[in-house]
Amino acid sequence: MCVLALALVAVAGVALAEGGILGADGVINACRNVEGGRLRAVPSRERCRSYERPLRWNVRGVPGPVGPTGPQGPVGAQGEPGPGLGSFDALAGLPCTVGSRGGTISIDYDAVSGDAHIRCVLPPAPRAPVRINEFSTGVEGSLTDEFVEIVNVGIETADLSGYRLVYRSAAGTTDVSLTTLPNGTVLAAGAFLLFGGSGYAGGRPADWSFATSLASAGGGVGLRDPTGAFLDSVAWGTATNAFAEGTVAPAPTVAPAPGKSSGRHPDGQDTNDNGADFTEDDPTPGGAN
């Protein structure tokens, strides 16, 4: 009797599945009459009546734990060998790195000893996006109380190793070096670097000093990278030198301390016209204009 009942339930389950009575989760639901055992297909178990008992098929249980890892498979066949290096000279042109910078290997030989010299040749470092941002040519009674400020207008820290701040008189044709920045000098994005004259007495201490005084009536300062290329320059007042970009900037008035300065407004603005980019204002050495 029990075997017959189970067989009937199994047959009924197949019939219900073939009839497409499936819930949204793929489960087949039916109701069994308690007294007669009659089955009734329903969309969900909530449709069963008080004298019926719910039945379900295709119910998926909770997944069991992951079984143990099987033994490692056999090692595959060895691949074809690479081309390899046919000679020592074949190293030339291969990639190499110095710190975070990539380059290529270069090999040369000493003609007398035959010694080989291997170098990692790096491409030129990108030019730092720095600008001369503000300058003062002194205050009343102390013309050496002067400064030049630069700003990093980029979005990353700039390496200023070997960069030079230079000066030319109003009609000068050669550079006068004010400061050469040592290796390891960096400037964070948006930060300022301040160069003070020999008598500089501003509220913010200078990062570097220079001894040559800047002419109040006219002159120019420029910033060169280690190769000597110009990054930026500004000329002011009566200057006719090559540091002028477009028209000259206004010469700061020699006034009682803290004096006056000429600066970019806003900081770092560069249209390649000194007269348009620089305006006279109260000095803000080492800070925003």
PDB file of N, CA and C in Angstrom, residues 87-174:
ATOM      1  N   SER A  87      73.732  37.392 -29.071  1.00  0.00           N
ATOM      2  CA  SER A  87      75.017  37.996 -28.750  1.00  0.00           C
ATOM      3  C   SER A  87      74.832  38.991 -27.627  1.00  0.00           C
ATOM      4  N   PHE A  88      75.928  39.415 -27.028  1.00  0.00           N
ATOM      5  CA  PHE A  88      75.881  40.409 -25.967  1.00  0.00           C
ATOM      6  C   PHE A  88      75.271  41.710 -26.474  1.00  0.00           C
ATOM      7  N   ASP A  89      75.559  42.045 -27.735  1.00  0.00           N
ATOM      8  CA  ASP A  89      75.038  43.294 -28.301  1.00  0.00           C
ATOM      9  C   ASP A  89      73.522  43.296 -28.405  1.00  0.00           C
ATOM     10  N   ALA A  90      72.901  42.097 -28.362  1.00  0.00           N
ATOM     11  CA  ALA A  90      71.446  42.027 -28.477  1.00  0.00           C
ATOM     12  C   ALA A  90      70.744  42.633 -27.269  1.00  0.00           C
ATOM     13  N   LEU A  91      71.497  42.896 -26.178  1.00  0.00           N
ATOM     14  CA  LEU A  91      70.907  43.574 -25.026  1.00  0.00           C
ATOM     15  C   LEU A  91      70.496  45.003 -25.364  1.00  0.00           C
ATOM     16  N   ALA A  92      71.197  45.623 -26.293  1.00  0.00           N
ATOM     17  CA  ALA A  92      70.918  47.015 -26.651  1.00  0.00           C
ATOM     18  C   ALA A  92      69.485  47.148 -27.154  1.00  0.00           C
ATOM     19  N   GLY A  93      68.793  48.145 -26.622  1.00  0.00           N
ATOM     20  CA  GLY A  93      67.416  48.409 -27.039  1.00  0.00           C
ATOM     21  C   GLY A  93      66.376  47.752 -26.166  1.00  0.00           C
ATOM     22  N   LEU A  94      66.782  46.798 -25.285  1.00  0.00           N
ATOM     23  CA  LEU A  94      65.813  46.186 -24.390  1.00  0.00           C
ATOM     24  C   LEU A  94      65.372  47.200 -23.329  1.00  0.00           C
ATOM     25  N   PRO A  95      64.141  47.043 -22.795  1.00  0.00           N
ATOM     26  CA  PRO A  95      63.671  48.005 -21.791  1.00  0.00           C
ATOM     27  C   PRO A  95      64.416  47.874 -20.468  1.00  0.00           C
ATOM     28  N   CYS A  96      64.529  48.985 -19.758  1.00  0.00           N
ATOM     29  CA  CYS A  96      65.154  49.017 -18.439  1.00  0.00           C
ATOM     30  C   CYS A  96      64.463  50.097 -17.623  1.00  0.00           C
ATOM     31  N   THR A  97      64.688  50.115 -16.321  1.00  0.00           N
ATOM     32  CA  THR A  97      64.071  51.110 -15.453  1.00  0.00           C
ATOM     33  C   THR A  97      65.104  51.694 -14.503  1.00  0.00           C
ATOM     34  N   VAL A  98      64.930  52.960 -14.182  1.00  0.00           N
ATOM     35  CA  VAL A  98      65.707  53.642 -13.144  1.00  0.00           C
ATOM     36  C   VAL A  98      64.689  54.306 -12.235  1.00  0.00           C
ATOM     37  N   GLY A  99      64.519  53.755 -11.038  1.00  0.00           N
ATOM     38  CA  GLY A  99      63.449  54.237 -10.171  1.00  0.00           C
ATOM     39  C   GLY A  99      62.106  53.903 -10.804  1.00  0.00           C
ATOM     40  N   SER A 100      61.294  54.929 -11.013  1.00  0.00           N
ATOM     41  CA  SER A 100      59.983  54.727 -11.634  1.00  0.00           C
ATOM     42  C   SER A 100      59.971  55.086 -13.117  1.00  0.00           C
ATOM     43  N   ARG A 101      61.140  55.466 -13.654  1.00  0.00           N
ATOM     44  CA  ARG A 101      61.199  55.893 -15.051  1.00  0.00           C
ATOM     45  C   ARG A 101      61.745  54.772 -15.927  1.00  0.00           C
ATOM     46  N   GLY A 102      61.162  54.602 -17.096  1.00  0.00           N
ATOM     47  CA  GLY A 102      61.585  53.565 -18.019  1.00  0.00           C
ATOM     48  C   GLY A 102      62.455  54.113 -19.127  1.00  0.00           C
ATOM     49  N   GLY A 103      63.391  53.286 -19.593  1.00  0.00           N
ATOM     50  CA  GLY A 103      64.271  53.678 -20.687  1.00  0.00           C
ATOM     51  C   GLY A 103      64.670  52.457 -21.487  1.00  0.00           C
ATOM     52  N   THR A 104      65.764  52.556 -22.216  1.00  0.00           N
ATOM     53  CA  THR A 104      66.280  51.449 -23.016  1.00  0.00           C
ATOM     54  C   THR A 104      67.767  51.273 -22.752  1.00  0.00           C
ATOM     55  N   ILE A 105      68.235  50.019 -22.888  1.00  0.00           N
ATOM     56  CA  ILE A 105      69.635  49.705 -22.634  1.00  0.00           C
ATOM     57  C   ILE A 105      70.503  50.164 -23.801  1.00  0.00           C
ATOM     58  N   SER A 106      71.625  50.783 -23.457  1.00  0.00           N
ATOM     59  CA  SER A 106      72.614  51.195 -24.449  1.00  0.00           C
ATOM     60  C   SER A 106      73.962  50.570 -24.075  1.00  0.00           C
ATOM     61  N   ILE A 107      74.700  50.065 -25.068  1.00  0.00           N
ATOM     62  CA  ILE A 107      76.001  49.435 -24.833  1.00  0.00           C
ATOM     63  C   ILE A 107      77.053  50.134 -25.687  1.00  0.00           C
ATOM     64  N   ASP A 108      78.182  50.462 -25.074  1.00  0.00           N
ATOM     65  CA  ASP A 108      79.319  50.946 -25.855  1.00  0.00           C
ATOM     66  C   ASP A 108      80.595  50.315 -25.303  1.00  0.00           C
ATOM     67  N   TYR A 109      81.637  50.327 -26.115  1.00  0.00           N
ATOM     68  CA  TYR A 109      82.876  49.631 -25.768  1.00  0.00           C
ATOM     69  C   TYR A 109      84.049  50.604 -25.753  1.00  0.00           C
ATOM     70  N   ASP A 110      84.969  50.349 -24.819  1.00  0.00           N
ATOM     71  CA  ASP A 110      86.223  51.084 -24.805  1.00  0.00           C
ATOM     72  C   ASP A 110      87.115  50.517 -25.907  1.00  0.00           C
ATOM     73  N   ALA A 111      87.557  51.358 -26.831  1.00  0.00           N
ATOM     74  CA  ALA A 111      88.306  50.899 -27.990  1.00  0.00           C
ATOM     75  C   ALA A 111      89.654  50.293 -27.613  1.00  0.00           C
ATOM     76  N   VAL A 112      90.226  50.706 -26.476  1.00  0.00           N
ATOM     77  CA  VAL A 112      91.544  50.207 -26.077  1.00  0.00           C
ATOM     78  C   VAL A 112      91.423  48.932 -25.249  1.00  0.00           C
ATOM     79  N   SER A 113      90.620  48.990 -24.182  1.00  0.00           N
ATOM     80  CA  SER A 113      90.526  47.846 -23.270  1.00  0.00           C
ATOM     81  C   SER A 113      89.478  46.831 -23.694  1.00  0.00           C
ATOM     82  N   GLY A 114      88.526  47.263 -24.508  1.00  0.00           N
ATOM     83  CA  GLY A 114      87.431  46.372 -24.882  1.00  0.00           C
ATOM     84  C   GLY A 114      86.356  46.262 -23.816  1.00  0.00           C
ATOM     85  N   ASP A 115      86.486  47.047 -22.730  1.00  0.00           N
ATOM     86  CA  ASP A 115      85.469  47.007 -21.673  1.00  0.00           C
ATOM     87  C   ASP A 115      84.118  47.463 -22.229  1.00  0.00           C
ATOM     88  N   ALA A 116      83.078  46.760 -21.810  1.00  0.00           N
ATOM     89  CA  ALA A 116      81.716  47.129 -22.226  1.00  0.00           C
ATOM     90  C   ALA A 116      81.068  47.985 -21.146  1.00  0.00           C
ATOM     91  N   HIS A 117      80.398  49.028 -21.567  1.00  0.00           N
ATOM     92  CA  HIS A 117      79.681  49.914 -20.653  1.00  0.00           C
ATOM     93  C   HIS A 117      78.191  49.826 -20.979  1.00  0.00           C
ATOM     94  N   ILE A 118      77.408  49.428 -19.994  1.00  0.00           N
ATOM     95  CA  ILE A 118      75.965  49.298 -20.170  1.00  0.00           C
ATOM     96  C   ILE A 118      75.274  50.429 -19.412  1.00  0.00           C
ATOM     97  N   ARG A 119      74.381  51.138 -20.087  1.00  0.00           N
ATOM     98  CA  ARG A 119      73.638  52.233 -19.459  1.00  0.00           C
ATOM     99  C   ARG A 119      72.154  52.076 -19.755  1.00  0.00           C
ATOM    100  N   CYS A 120      71.347  52.556 -18.831  1.00  0.00           N
ATOM    101  CA  CYS A 120      69.900  52.662 -19.065  1.00  0.00           C
ATOM    102  C   CYS A 120      69.628  54.103 -19.475  1.00  0.00           C
ATOM    103  N   VAL A 121      69.344  54.303 -20.744  1.00  0.00           N
ATOM    104  CA  VAL A 121      69.140  55.654 -21.286  1.00  0.00           C
ATOM    105  C   VAL A 121      67.685  56.052 -21.095  1.00  0.00           C
ATOM    106  N   LEU A 122      67.468  57.128 -20.356  1.00  0.00           N
ATOM    107  CA  LEU A 122      66.115  57.597 -20.060  1.00  0.00           C
ATOM    108  C   LEU A 122      65.727  58.734 -20.999  1.00  0.00           C
ATOM    109  N   PRO A 123      64.451  58.826 -21.362  1.00  0.00           N
ATOM    110  CA  PRO A 123      64.011  59.974 -22.155  1.00  0.00           C
ATOM    111  C   PRO A 123      64.090  61.238 -21.309  1.00  0.00           C
ATOM    112  N   PRO A 124      64.117  62.404 -21.937  1.00  0.00           N
ATOM    113  CA  PRO A 124      64.174  63.645 -21.155  1.00  0.00           C
ATOM    114  C   PRO A 124      63.014  63.738 -20.180  1.00  0.00           C
ATOM    115  N   ALA A 125      63.308  64.178 -18.971  1.00  0.00           N
ATOM    116  CA  ALA A 125      62.252  64.337 -17.970  1.00  0.00           C
ATOM    117  C   ALA A 125      61.279  65.428 -18.411  1.00  0.00           C
ATOM    118  N   PRO A 126      59.992  65.233 -18.138  1.00  0.00           N
ATOM    119  CA  PRO A 126      59.020  66.269 -18.528  1.00  0.00           C
ATOM    120  C   PRO A 126      59.318  67.582 -17.814  1.00  0.00           C
ATOM    121  N   ARG A 127      59.122  68.681 -18.509  1.00  0.00           N
ATOM    122  CA  ARG A 127      59.377  69.987 -17.921  1.00  0.00           C
ATOM    123  C   ARG A 127      58.349  70.278 -16.834  1.00  0.00           C
ATOM    124  N   ALA A 128      58.849  70.764 -15.709  1.00  0.00           N
ATOM    125  CA  ALA A 128      57.951  71.051 -14.588  1.00  0.00           C
ATOM    126  C   ALA A 128      57.032  72.222 -14.943  1.00  0.00           C
ATOM    127  N   PRO A 129      55.738  72.117 -14.638  1.00  0.00           N
ATOM    128  CA  PRO A 129      54.799  73.197 -14.948  1.00  0.00           C
ATOM    129  C   PRO A 129      54.843  74.291 -13.877  1.00  0.00           C
ATOM    130  N   VAL A 130      55.939  75.034 -13.826  1.00  0.00           N
ATOM    131  CA  VAL A 130      56.089  76.084 -12.821  1.00  0.00           C
ATOM    132  C   VAL A 130      56.095  77.452 -13.496  1.00  0.00           C
ATOM    133  N   ARG A 131      55.645  78.444 -12.755  1.00  0.00           N
ATOM    134  CA  ARG A 131      55.570  79.817 -13.267  1.00  0.00           C
ATOM    135  C   ARG A 131      56.183  80.773 -12.243  1.00  0.00           C
ATOM    136  N   ILE A 132      56.784  81.859 -12.761  1.00  0.00           N
ATOM    137  CA  ILE A 132      57.149  82.979 -11.893  1.00  0.00           C
ATOM    138  C   ILE A 132      55.844  83.685 -11.559  1.00  0.00           C
ATOM    139  N   ASN A 133      55.496  83.721 -10.279  1.00  0.00           N
ATOM    140  CA  ASN A 133      54.153  84.129  -9.880  1.00  0.00           C
ATOM    141  C   ASN A 133      54.071  85.533  -9.299  1.00  0.00           C
ATOM    142  N   GLU A 134      55.175  85.995  -8.674  1.00  0.00           N
ATOM    143  CA  GLU A 134      55.151  87.309  -8.026  1.00  0.00           C
ATOM    144  C   GLU A 134      56.588  87.765  -7.792  1.00  0.00           C
ATOM    145  N   PHE A 135      56.816  89.093  -7.819  1.00  0.00           N
ATOM    146  CA  PHE A 135      58.156  89.604  -7.531  1.00  0.00           C
ATOM    147  C   PHE A 135      58.058  91.006  -6.937  1.00  0.00           C
ATOM    148  N   SER A 136      59.065  91.347  -6.147  1.00  0.00           N
ATOM    149  CA  SER A 136      59.195  92.683  -5.572  1.00  0.00           C
ATOM    150  C   SER A 136      60.634  93.131  -5.760  1.00  0.00           C
ATOM    151  N   THR A 137      60.845  94.428  -6.024  1.00  0.00           N
ATOM    152  CA  THR A 137      62.191  94.950  -6.248  1.00  0.00           C
ATOM    153  C   THR A 137      62.672  95.839  -5.090  1.00  0.00           C
ATOM    154  N   GLY A 138      62.103  95.615  -3.914  1.00  0.00           N
ATOM    155  CA  GLY A 138      62.572  96.332  -2.737  1.00  0.00           C
ATOM    156  C   GLY A 138      61.537  97.275  -2.157  1.00  0.00           C
ATOM    157  N   VAL A 139      61.854  97.773  -0.955  1.00  0.00           N
ATOM    158  CA  VAL A 139      60.976  98.716  -0.261  1.00  0.00           C
ATOM    159  C   VAL A 139      61.746 100.000  -0.003  1.00  0.00           C
ATOM    160  N   GLU A 140      61.033 101.013   0.342  1.00  0.00           N
ATOM    161  CA  GLU A 140      61.648 102.318   0.595  1.00  0.00           C
ATOM    162  C   GLU A 140      62.658 102.188   1.742  1.00  0.00           C
ATOM    163  N   GLY A 141      63.888 102.587   1.463  1.00  0.00           N
ATOM    164  CA  GLY A 141      64.948 102.513   2.463  1.00  0.00           C
ATOM    165  C   GLY A 141      65.675 101.185   2.475  1.00  0.00           C
ATOM    166  N   SER A 142      65.234 100.193   1.703  1.00  0.00           N
ATOM    167  CA  SER A 142      65.913  98.890   1.673  1.00  0.00           C
ATOM    168  C   SER A 142      65.575  98.188   0.358  1.00  0.00           C
ATOM    169  N   LEU A 143      66.335  98.543  -0.683  1.00  0.00           N
ATOM    170  CA  LEU A 143      66.049  97.980  -2.001  1.00  0.00           C
ATOM    171  C   LEU A 143      66.417  96.503  -2.110  1.00  0.00           C
ATOM    172  N   THR A 144      67.186  96.002  -1.140  1.00  0.00           N
ATOM    173  CA  THR A 144      67.508  94.565  -1.169  1.00  0.00           C
ATOM    174  C   THR A 144      66.451  93.722  -0.447  1.00  0.00           C
ATOM    175  N   ASP A 145      65.437  94.389   0.124  1.00  0.00           N
ATOM    176  CA  ASP A 145      64.309  93.659   0.732  1.00  0.00           C
ATOM    177  C   ASP A 145      63.349  93.312  -0.409  1.00  0.00           C
ATOM    178  N   GLU A 146      63.744  92.315  -1.189  1.00  0.00           N
ATOM    179  CA  GLU A 146      63.034  91.965  -2.423  1.00  0.00           C
ATOM    180  C   GLU A 146      62.868  90.453  -2.500  1.00  0.00           C
ATOM    181  N   PHE A 147      62.040  90.002  -3.412  1.00  0.00           N
ATOM    182  CA  PHE A 147      61.823  88.559  -3.526  1.00  0.00           C
ATOM    183  C   PHE A 147      61.295  88.210  -4.915  1.00  0.00           C
ATOM    184  N   VAL A 148      61.425  86.918  -5.237  1.00  0.00           N
ATOM    185  CA  VAL A 148      60.800  86.324  -6.430  1.00  0.00           C
ATOM    186  C   VAL A 148      60.122  85.038  -5.964  1.00  0.00           C
ATOM    187  N   GLU A 149      58.883  84.853  -6.383  1.00  0.00           N
ATOM    188  CA  GLU A 149      58.110  83.671  -5.989  1.00  0.00           C
ATOM    189  C   GLU A 149      57.708  82.884  -7.229  1.00  0.00           C
ATOM    190  N   ILE A 150      57.822  81.553  -7.131  1.00  0.00           N
ATOM    191  CA  ILE A 150      57.336  80.700  -8.216  1.00  0.00           C
ATOM    192  C   ILE A 150      56.247  79.781  -7.669  1.00  0.00           C
ATOM    193  N   VAL A 151      55.405  79.255  -8.559  1.00  0.00           N
ATOM    194  CA  VAL A 151      54.301  78.393  -8.168  1.00  0.00           C
ATOM    195  C   VAL A 151      54.247  77.184  -9.104  1.00  0.00           C
ATOM    196  N   ASN A 152      53.879  76.039  -8.561  1.00  0.00           N
ATOM    197  CA  ASN A 152      53.660  74.829  -9.357  1.00  0.00           C
ATOM    198  C   ASN A 152      52.189  74.802  -9.764  1.00  0.00           C
ATOM    199  N   VAL A 153      51.926  74.996 -11.043  1.00  0.00           N
ATOM    200  CA  VAL A 153      50.550  75.029 -11.521  1.00  0.00           C
ATOM    201  C   VAL A 153      50.076  73.661 -11.987  1.00  0.00           C
ATOM    202  N   GLY A 154      50.913  72.625 -11.843  1.00  0.00           N
ATOM    203  CA  GLY A 154      50.541  71.280 -12.262  1.00  0.00           C
ATOM    204  C   GLY A 154      49.711  70.568 -11.210  1.00  0.00           C
ATOM    205  N   ILE A 155      49.401  69.283 -11.497  1.00  0.00           N
ATOM    206  CA  ILE A 155      48.598  68.481 -10.578  1.00  0.00           C
ATOM    207  C   ILE A 155      49.455  67.447  -9.844  1.00  0.00           C
ATOM    208  N   GLU A 156      50.762  67.446 -10.101  1.00  0.00           N
ATOM    209  CA  GLU A 156      51.671  66.524  -9.440  1.00  0.00           C
ATOM    210  C   GLU A 156      52.879  67.289  -8.898  1.00  0.00           C
ATOM    211  N   THR A 157      53.574  66.675  -7.961  1.00  0.00           N
ATOM    212  CA  THR A 157      54.801  67.268  -7.425  1.00  0.00           C
ATOM    213  C   THR A 157      55.838  67.412  -8.535  1.00  0.00           C
ATOM    214  N   ALA A 158      56.485  68.564  -8.600  1.00  0.00           N
ATOM    215  CA  ALA A 158      57.476  68.839  -9.649  1.00  0.00           C
ATOM    216  C   ALA A 158      58.884  68.694  -9.085  1.00  0.00           C
ATOM    217  N   ASP A 159      59.746  68.018  -9.829  1.00  0.00           N
ATOM    218  CA  ASP A 159      61.158  67.877  -9.459  1.00  0.00           C
ATOM    219  C   ASP A 159      61.915  69.066 -10.053  1.00  0.00           C
ATOM    220  N   LEU A 160      62.468  69.910  -9.193  1.00  0.00           N
ATOM    221  CA  LEU A 160      63.162  71.119  -9.635  1.00  0.00           C
ATOM    222  C   LEU A 160      64.674  70.989  -9.498  1.00  0.00           C
ATOM    223  N   SER A 161      65.174  69.779  -9.425  1.00  0.00           N
ATOM    224  CA  SER A 161      66.617  69.568  -9.313  1.00  0.00           C
ATOM    225  C   SER A 161      67.354  70.221 -10.469  1.00  0.00           C
ATOM    226  N   GLY A 162      68.315  71.100 -10.161  1.00  0.00           N
ATOM    227  CA  GLY A 162      69.128  71.732 -11.192  1.00  0.00           C
ATOM    228  C   GLY A 162      68.488  72.926 -11.879  1.00  0.00           C
ATOM    229  N   TYR A 163      67.272  73.303 -11.502  1.00  0.00           N
ATOM    230  CA  TYR A 163      66.638  74.478 -12.107  1.00  0.00           C
ATOM    231  C   TYR A 163      67.336  75.747 -11.619  1.00  0.00           C
ATOM    232  N   ARG A 164      67.388  76.766 -12.501  1.00  0.00           N
ATOM    233  CA  ARG A 164      68.100  78.005 -12.168  1.00  0.00           C
ATOM    234  C   ARG A 164      67.178  79.213 -12.290  1.00  0.00           C
ATOM    235  N   LEU A 165      67.238  80.079 -11.283  1.00  0.00           N
ATOM    236  CA  LEU A 165      66.582  81.379 -11.356  1.00  0.00           C
ATOM    237  C   LEU A 165      67.623  82.382 -11.820  1.00  0.00           C
ATOM    238  N   VAL A 166      67.349  83.095 -12.919  1.00  0.00           N
ATOM    239  CA  VAL A 166      68.337  84.004 -13.511  1.00  0.00           C
ATOM    240  C   VAL A 166      67.743  85.402 -13.663  1.00  0.00           C
ATOM    241  N   TYR A 167      68.640  86.387 -13.825  1.00  0.00           N
ATOM    242  CA  TYR A 167      68.232  87.803 -13.903  1.00  0.00           C
ATOM    243  C   TYR A 167      68.954  88.479 -15.054  1.00  0.00           C
ATOM    244  N   ARG A 168      68.287  89.430 -15.672  1.00  0.00           N
ATOM    245  CA  ARG A 168      68.918  90.317 -16.655  1.00  0.00           C
ATOM    246  C   ARG A 168      68.517  91.757 -16.349  1.00  0.00           C
ATOM    247  N   SER A 169      69.473  92.654 -16.551  1.00  0.00           N
ATOM    248  CA  SER A 169      69.170  94.073 -16.401  1.00  0.00           C
ATOM    249  C   SER A 169      68.212  94.499 -17.507  1.00  0.00           C
ATOM    250  N   ALA A 170      67.774  95.760 -17.482  1.00  0.00           N
ATOM    251  CA  ALA A 170      66.744  96.216 -18.411  1.00  0.00           C
ATOM    252  C   ALA A 170      67.099  95.933 -19.860  1.00  0.00           C
ATOM    253  N   ALA A 171      68.349  96.208 -20.260  1.00  0.00           N
ATOM    254  CA  ALA A 171      68.770  95.961 -21.634  1.00  0.00           C
ATOM    255  C   ALA A 171      69.787  94.823 -21.708  1.00  0.00           C
ATOM    256  N   GLY A 172      69.866  94.005 -20.669  1.00  0.00           N
ATOM    257  CA  GLY A 172      70.873  92.954 -20.607  1.00  0.00           C
ATOM    258  C   GLY A 172      70.655  91.851 -21.637  1.00  0.00           C
ATOM    259  N   THR A 173      71.758  91.265 -22.074  1.00  0.00           N
ATOM    260  CA  THR A 173      71.702  90.186 -23.064  1.00  0.00           C
ATOM    261  C   THR A 173      72.262  88.876 -22.521  1.00  0.00           C
ATOM    262  N   THR A 174      72.768  88.881 -21.297  1.00  0.00           N
ATOM    263  CA  THR A 174      73.303  87.660 -20.689  1.00  0.00           C
ATOM    264  C   THR A 174      72.678  87.453 -19.310  1.00  0.00           C
TER     265      THR A 174
END
